[in-house]
Amino acid sequence: MEITVQCCKQSKNDPFDDNDSENGTLLPGLPDDLAQRCLSSLSPSLLFSVCHSWRRLLYSPSFPPFFSLYALLSPLHNPTMALPREVVPQSTTVFFSFDPISSSWRPLPSPPQNPSFHLLRRHPSFLSRNLPIQSLTVSNHLIVIAATTQNLFPALSSPLVFHPESNIWFYGPQISAPRRWCAAGSAQDVVYMASGFGSHYQGDVARSLEQWDLNKKRENWGWENKAGLKDGRFSREAVEAVGCRGKLCMVNVKGNALKEGAVYNVGLDKWEDMPVGMVAGWNGPAASMDEDEIYVIDEVKGRLSKYDGEKDCWVKVIELEQLKRAEHIAAGRGKICAVSAKGERIIVVDVRDKPTRFWEVKPPCGLEVVAVHVLPRMISRQH
């Protein structure tokens, strides 16, 4: 079954009109604190649908936040002409959150502009490709870790971080060698940045691995060097380092091309060879579900598969025409969210359902999706 969500939310009058919603009573005869305990076991969609007071409770800061879809977006490809035959690089990147309960998109607060914030997606010197903007989620934070400026330099000297529950942006610890692209991922609430390419190639950077531990107090945050790679082959592309069961797994080339894989053992601070079956089936974007299972989409066949470590093989979950040309995926809360059709749609697959269920979420009008993530909703004091 496929469900299509409309491109933009349309404003409308609220259909609910009842006395309880006017006076704010949650459950008649019970104080609000006890009523909230009773209602916390209900699904968010039910709370949203019944009455005003329950809906206000659902979006109140005191109620446990439900999970939402977060997206990095850029304008649809339409180069801006400044002068005849002169194309201006497009640098506008925006951040939105999709509320699955109200089926509406909401912009995130603007990132800090000091230092100047420009993440380039397209440049006239690279007409056939998009420049990467790398992001990940760690400990319920959205982190942008690597991107490119209009002058083709690294855009971020420190990771840019958004915390949904406090609704604020801030910068993480300074990166020793800022990158335009790298292998980036997380495991056990620790951010890892491996290899990469800065303003120019540097062998020591291309072989490096650094970690930033978000488990530490903020005043103790910093990047720590870990065991380096044997060579610089992972500096060619922006790739995901997928955390699963205490290890980081990555391949050095995207898509169906011939590639090499590597596995970093977090506990032993040691690099290992990737199993043959794992690297052979890693033919598209990958992500882990709760750092317990790895999923990958074959971007040519549109096949979503899950890795079986005991048999060293990929097990098919579902194959869909809509998943062909998938460019990025995120996993969370039992769902795989895939960016496909050159960023013009998001396909959500519920891998817990039998048979597997999927539906489509359209991005905000005039924008295409760069990446998606699953995080708790932003706190809203009014809804």
XYZ file of C-alpha atoms in Angstrom:
383
model
C 0.000 0.000 0.000
C 1.302 3.436 -0.899
C 0.260 6.709 0.674
C 1.300 10.029 -0.859
C 1.640 13.069 1.377
C 0.960 16.398 -0.311
C 3.841 18.709 -1.093
C 2.876 21.625 1.121
C 0.645 21.916 4.154
C -2.549 23.835 3.480
C -3.897 25.975 6.272
C -7.420 25.133 7.380
C -9.787 25.687 10.253
C -9.469 23.210 13.089
C -12.353 20.683 12.887
C -12.608 20.199 16.639
C -15.003 22.217 18.715
C -15.780 20.911 22.168
C -16.094 22.286 25.660
C -13.224 20.276 27.099
C -10.827 21.752 24.540
C -11.942 25.263 25.568
C -11.202 24.849 29.261
C -8.150 22.645 28.734
C -9.408 19.606 30.686
C -7.586 16.443 29.650
C -9.788 13.844 31.366
C -12.836 15.018 33.350
C -12.523 14.235 37.059
C -8.730 13.753 37.032
C -5.962 16.289 37.762
C -3.821 16.982 34.706
C -0.717 15.200 36.018
C -2.624 11.927 36.447
C -4.459 12.426 33.158
C -1.154 12.929 31.376
C 0.133 9.620 32.747
C -2.952 7.870 31.432
C -2.764 9.505 28.021
C 0.987 8.939 27.561
C 0.311 5.297 26.645
C -1.874 6.277 23.663
C -0.504 6.682 20.147
C 0.349 10.259 19.056
C -1.995 9.987 16.070
C -4.936 9.272 18.398
C -4.051 12.152 20.714
C -3.844 14.458 17.705
C -7.244 13.415 16.369
C -9.546 13.454 19.387
C -9.678 17.010 20.735
C -7.860 20.319 21.186
C -6.669 19.651 24.724
C -5.119 16.302 23.816
C -3.460 17.846 20.792
C -1.982 20.624 22.936
C -0.706 17.988 25.345
C 0.917 16.073 22.471
C 2.936 19.154 21.462
C 3.675 20.449 24.954
C 7.266 20.441 26.275
C 6.240 18.179 29.175
C 5.009 15.350 26.924
C 7.485 12.747 25.572
C 8.340 13.812 22.003
C 7.388 11.561 19.126
C 9.884 11.024 16.321
C 9.894 13.057 13.123
C 11.710 13.141 9.804
C 14.406 15.796 9.371
C 15.674 16.831 5.955
C 18.485 18.849 4.458
C 17.153 20.465 1.294
C 18.335 22.654 -1.558
C 16.485 24.512 -4.325
C 15.483 22.469 -7.354
C 18.183 22.542 -10.005
C 17.821 25.846 -11.843
C 21.147 27.682 -12.229
C 20.979 31.413 -11.534
C 22.293 33.615 -14.350
C 24.062 36.753 -13.128
C 25.510 37.876 -16.439
C 25.300 36.320 -19.911
C 27.094 32.956 -19.839
C 27.915 33.379 -16.150
C 26.400 30.863 -13.752
C 26.294 31.698 -10.051
C 26.926 28.712 -7.740
C 23.861 27.779 -5.698
C 24.652 27.749 -1.990
C 21.261 27.857 -0.285
C 20.757 24.893 2.033
C 17.729 24.770 4.294
C 16.594 22.430 7.054
C 13.032 21.212 7.592
C 11.249 18.753 9.865
C 8.293 16.637 8.743
C 5.652 16.007 11.385
C 4.188 12.540 10.620
C 1.143 13.181 12.810
C -0.069 16.381 11.135
C 1.592 15.485 7.779
C 3.232 18.902 7.518
C 6.700 20.346 6.971
C 8.142 22.921 9.336
C 11.398 24.857 8.873
C 14.095 24.599 11.508
C 15.463 27.801 13.042
C 18.146 29.423 10.902
C 21.678 28.161 11.635
C 24.118 30.664 13.152
C 25.653 33.005 10.578
C 28.846 33.692 12.476
C 31.043 32.406 10.977
C 29.343 32.874 7.609
C 27.314 29.768 6.779
C 27.353 28.611 3.134
C 27.040 24.983 2.076
C 27.446 24.590 -1.682
C 25.406 21.940 -3.468
C 26.192 22.745 -7.103
C 29.008 24.509 -8.932
C 29.323 25.315 -12.659
C 32.695 23.543 -12.743
C 30.965 20.265 -11.819
C 27.841 20.164 -13.975
C 27.467 16.384 -13.856
C 27.550 15.957 -10.077
C 26.318 17.428 -6.820
C 28.785 18.391 -4.139
C 28.306 16.405 -0.918
C 26.899 17.804 2.310
C 27.515 15.208 5.005
C 25.300 14.892 8.048
C 24.508 12.305 10.696
C 22.582 11.848 13.934
C 24.132 11.119 17.306
C 22.443 11.028 20.704
C 19.333 12.804 19.332
C 21.423 15.553 17.710
C 21.594 16.421 14.014
C 25.211 17.065 12.995
C 26.509 18.564 9.743
C 30.156 17.627 9.528
C 31.534 18.317 6.037
C 30.628 20.432 3.009
C 32.074 22.804 0.398
C 32.099 26.604 0.011
C 31.674 28.586 -3.210
C 35.469 28.767 -3.454
C 35.698 24.961 -3.205
C 37.168 25.011 0.301
C 35.934 23.089 3.363
C 32.813 24.843 4.656
C 32.983 23.799 8.307
C 35.886 24.209 10.699
C 33.629 22.793 13.435
C 30.597 20.505 13.176
C 27.266 22.330 13.067
C 24.846 20.784 15.570
C 21.071 21.055 16.044
C 19.319 19.788 19.171
C 15.569 19.351 18.472
C 14.398 19.228 22.074
C 15.979 22.594 22.917
C 15.412 23.911 19.379
C 18.889 25.457 19.106
C 21.946 25.289 16.840
C 25.522 25.366 18.083
C 29.016 24.408 16.958
C 30.944 21.370 18.154
C 34.685 21.161 18.776
C 37.050 22.494 16.136
C 38.202 19.985 13.532
C 41.974 19.703 13.227
C 41.811 19.398 9.437
C 38.436 20.539 7.975
C 37.221 18.397 5.070
C 35.107 18.877 1.945
C 34.199 15.213 2.172
C 35.148 12.194 4.285
C 33.802 8.945 5.723
C 31.521 9.971 8.581
C 29.412 8.005 11.025
C 28.726 7.206 14.646
C 28.750 4.353 17.124
C 27.744 4.336 20.774
C 27.099 8.111 20.806
C 30.569 8.852 19.422
C 31.118 10.675 16.111
C 33.809 9.299 13.796
C 35.437 11.083 10.867
C 37.779 9.022 8.700
C 39.954 10.007 5.761
C 38.680 12.824 3.564
C 39.745 15.655 1.334
C 40.280 19.261 2.374
C 41.208 22.198 0.162
C 43.793 19.815 -1.355
C 44.935 16.236 -0.853
C 46.984 15.479 2.271
C 48.210 11.944 2.869
C 48.056 12.128 6.670
C 44.471 13.406 6.556
C 43.473 10.755 3.990
C 44.695 8.010 6.364
C 43.364 9.542 9.589
C 40.555 8.562 11.938
C 39.268 10.909 14.649
C 36.492 10.627 17.199
C 34.347 13.091 19.133
C 32.687 11.591 22.198
C 29.303 13.173 22.969
C 29.081 11.099 26.160
C 31.541 13.530 27.753
C 30.568 16.845 29.290
C 30.424 19.632 26.755
C 33.418 21.460 28.232
C 35.480 18.300 27.629
C 34.466 17.843 23.995
C 37.269 17.490 21.476
C 38.582 15.368 18.624
C 40.827 12.439 19.497
C 43.086 10.610 17.061
C 42.482 6.879 16.675
C 44.106 4.095 14.652
C 44.603 5.298 11.080
C 43.774 3.615 7.778
C 46.519 1.819 5.854
C 46.157 4.133 2.829
C 44.172 7.070 1.467
C 41.677 5.182 -0.693
C 38.723 6.349 1.372
C 39.358 10.000 0.496
C 37.823 9.713 -2.988
C 34.164 10.208 -2.090
C 31.848 11.255 0.709
C 30.715 7.936 2.199
C 28.802 6.786 5.258
C 30.534 4.944 8.081
C 27.740 2.717 9.401
C 27.859 1.863 13.101
C 26.667 -1.610 14.056
C 27.373 -3.776 17.108
C 30.490 -1.929 18.168
C 31.970 -1.606 14.686
C 32.047 0.968 11.896
C 31.589 -0.413 8.385
C 32.351 1.545 5.230
C 33.157 1.181 1.539
C 35.318 3.588 -0.431
C 33.088 4.080 -3.501
C 29.354 4.623 -3.839
C 26.979 2.653 -6.035
C 27.647 -0.512 -8.042
C 31.286 0.266 -8.862
C 34.154 -2.001 -7.834
C 34.977 -1.083 -4.261
C 36.935 -1.909 -1.143
C 35.504 -2.231 2.347
C 36.909 -1.660 5.801
C 35.632 -2.285 9.329
C 36.789 -0.392 12.399
C 36.505 -2.217 15.747
C 35.592 0.517 18.232
C 36.508 -1.446 21.362
C 39.879 -2.630 20.079
C 40.777 0.552 18.145
C 41.690 -1.662 15.219
C 40.876 -1.888 11.503
C 39.683 -5.194 10.042
C 38.868 -6.506 6.590
C 35.220 -6.301 5.597
C 33.596 -9.731 5.045
C 33.462 -10.694 1.375
C 29.689 -11.031 1.272
C 29.139 -7.678 2.934
C 31.239 -5.708 0.468
C 29.857 -7.634 -2.512
C 26.266 -6.616 -1.736
C 26.967 -3.048 -0.644
C 25.639 -1.503 -3.868
C 24.062 1.716 -2.694
C 23.325 3.865 0.360
C 23.390 2.107 3.734
C 22.282 2.773 7.305
C 21.923 0.886 10.569
C 18.772 0.396 12.636
C 19.550 1.083 16.301
C 23.181 0.039 15.598
C 21.945 -3.548 15.452
C 21.148 -4.261 11.791
C 22.545 -2.808 8.562
C 20.275 -2.083 5.605
C 21.351 -1.214 2.074
C 19.476 -0.265 -1.101
C 20.743 -1.506 -4.442
C 20.341 1.743 -6.360
C 20.032 -0.037 -9.728
C 17.513 -2.728 -8.768
C 15.665 -0.760 -6.076
C 16.161 -3.660 -3.672
C 16.231 -3.041 0.080
C 18.249 -5.726 1.888
C 19.361 -6.507 5.433
C 22.793 -7.942 6.249
C 22.990 -11.400 7.829
C 26.311 -11.534 9.673
C 26.183 -15.253 10.386
C 25.796 -16.216 6.722
C 27.702 -13.185 5.363
C 24.958 -12.342 2.874
C 22.284 -9.741 2.209
C 18.654 -10.803 2.675
C 16.043 -9.124 0.498
C 13.353 -7.155 2.359
C 11.501 -5.578 -0.558
C 12.178 -4.474 -4.141
C 10.484 -1.337 -5.421
C 10.638 0.750 -8.560
C 10.455 3.812 -6.283
C 13.737 2.855 -4.590
C 15.771 2.874 -7.790
C 18.399 5.613 -7.895
C 18.240 5.976 -4.115
C 20.931 8.411 -2.989
C 20.682 8.423 0.796
C 18.877 6.475 3.503
C 18.216 6.792 7.200
C 16.934 4.172 9.616
C 15.030 4.554 12.847
C 11.919 3.459 14.758
C 11.566 0.415 12.515
C 11.474 2.449 9.301
C 13.858 3.002 6.391
C 13.620 6.466 4.832
C 15.156 6.715 1.361
C 15.856 9.771 -0.797
C 15.255 8.916 -4.464
C 14.337 10.416 -7.874
C 17.193 12.929 -7.598
C 15.893 14.216 -4.287
C 12.331 14.762 -5.456
C 10.737 12.184 -3.158
C 11.229 10.302 0.091
C 10.138 6.677 0.305
C 9.425 5.329 3.784
C 9.488 1.560 4.292
C 8.171 0.046 7.524
C 10.335 -3.064 7.861
C 8.440 -4.228 10.960
C 5.207 -4.785 9.050
C 4.455 -8.123 7.387
C 3.943 -7.766 4.513
C 6.302 -4.806 4.286
C 4.465 -1.519 3.918
C 5.735 1.642 2.207
C 4.566 5.149 1.374
C 5.859 8.373 -0.119
C 6.537 11.743 1.493
C 6.924 14.667 -0.883
C 9.432 17.400 0.024
C 8.381 21.031 0.474
C 7.522 22.751 -2.800
C 10.478 23.996 -4.834
C 13.047 22.016 -2.832
C 14.882 18.747 -3.317
C 16.159 16.491 -0.560
C 19.878 16.113 0.119
C 19.629 13.871 3.190
C 17.094 12.691 5.778
C 17.319 11.700 9.433
C 15.019 10.414 12.180
C 14.996 12.424 15.429
C 12.582 13.510 18.179
C 10.242 16.301 17.117
C 11.118 19.918 17.757
C 9.568 21.333 20.893
C 6.679 23.629 19.980
C 5.010 25.811 22.577
C 2.152 26.611 20.245
C 0.437 24.356 17.726
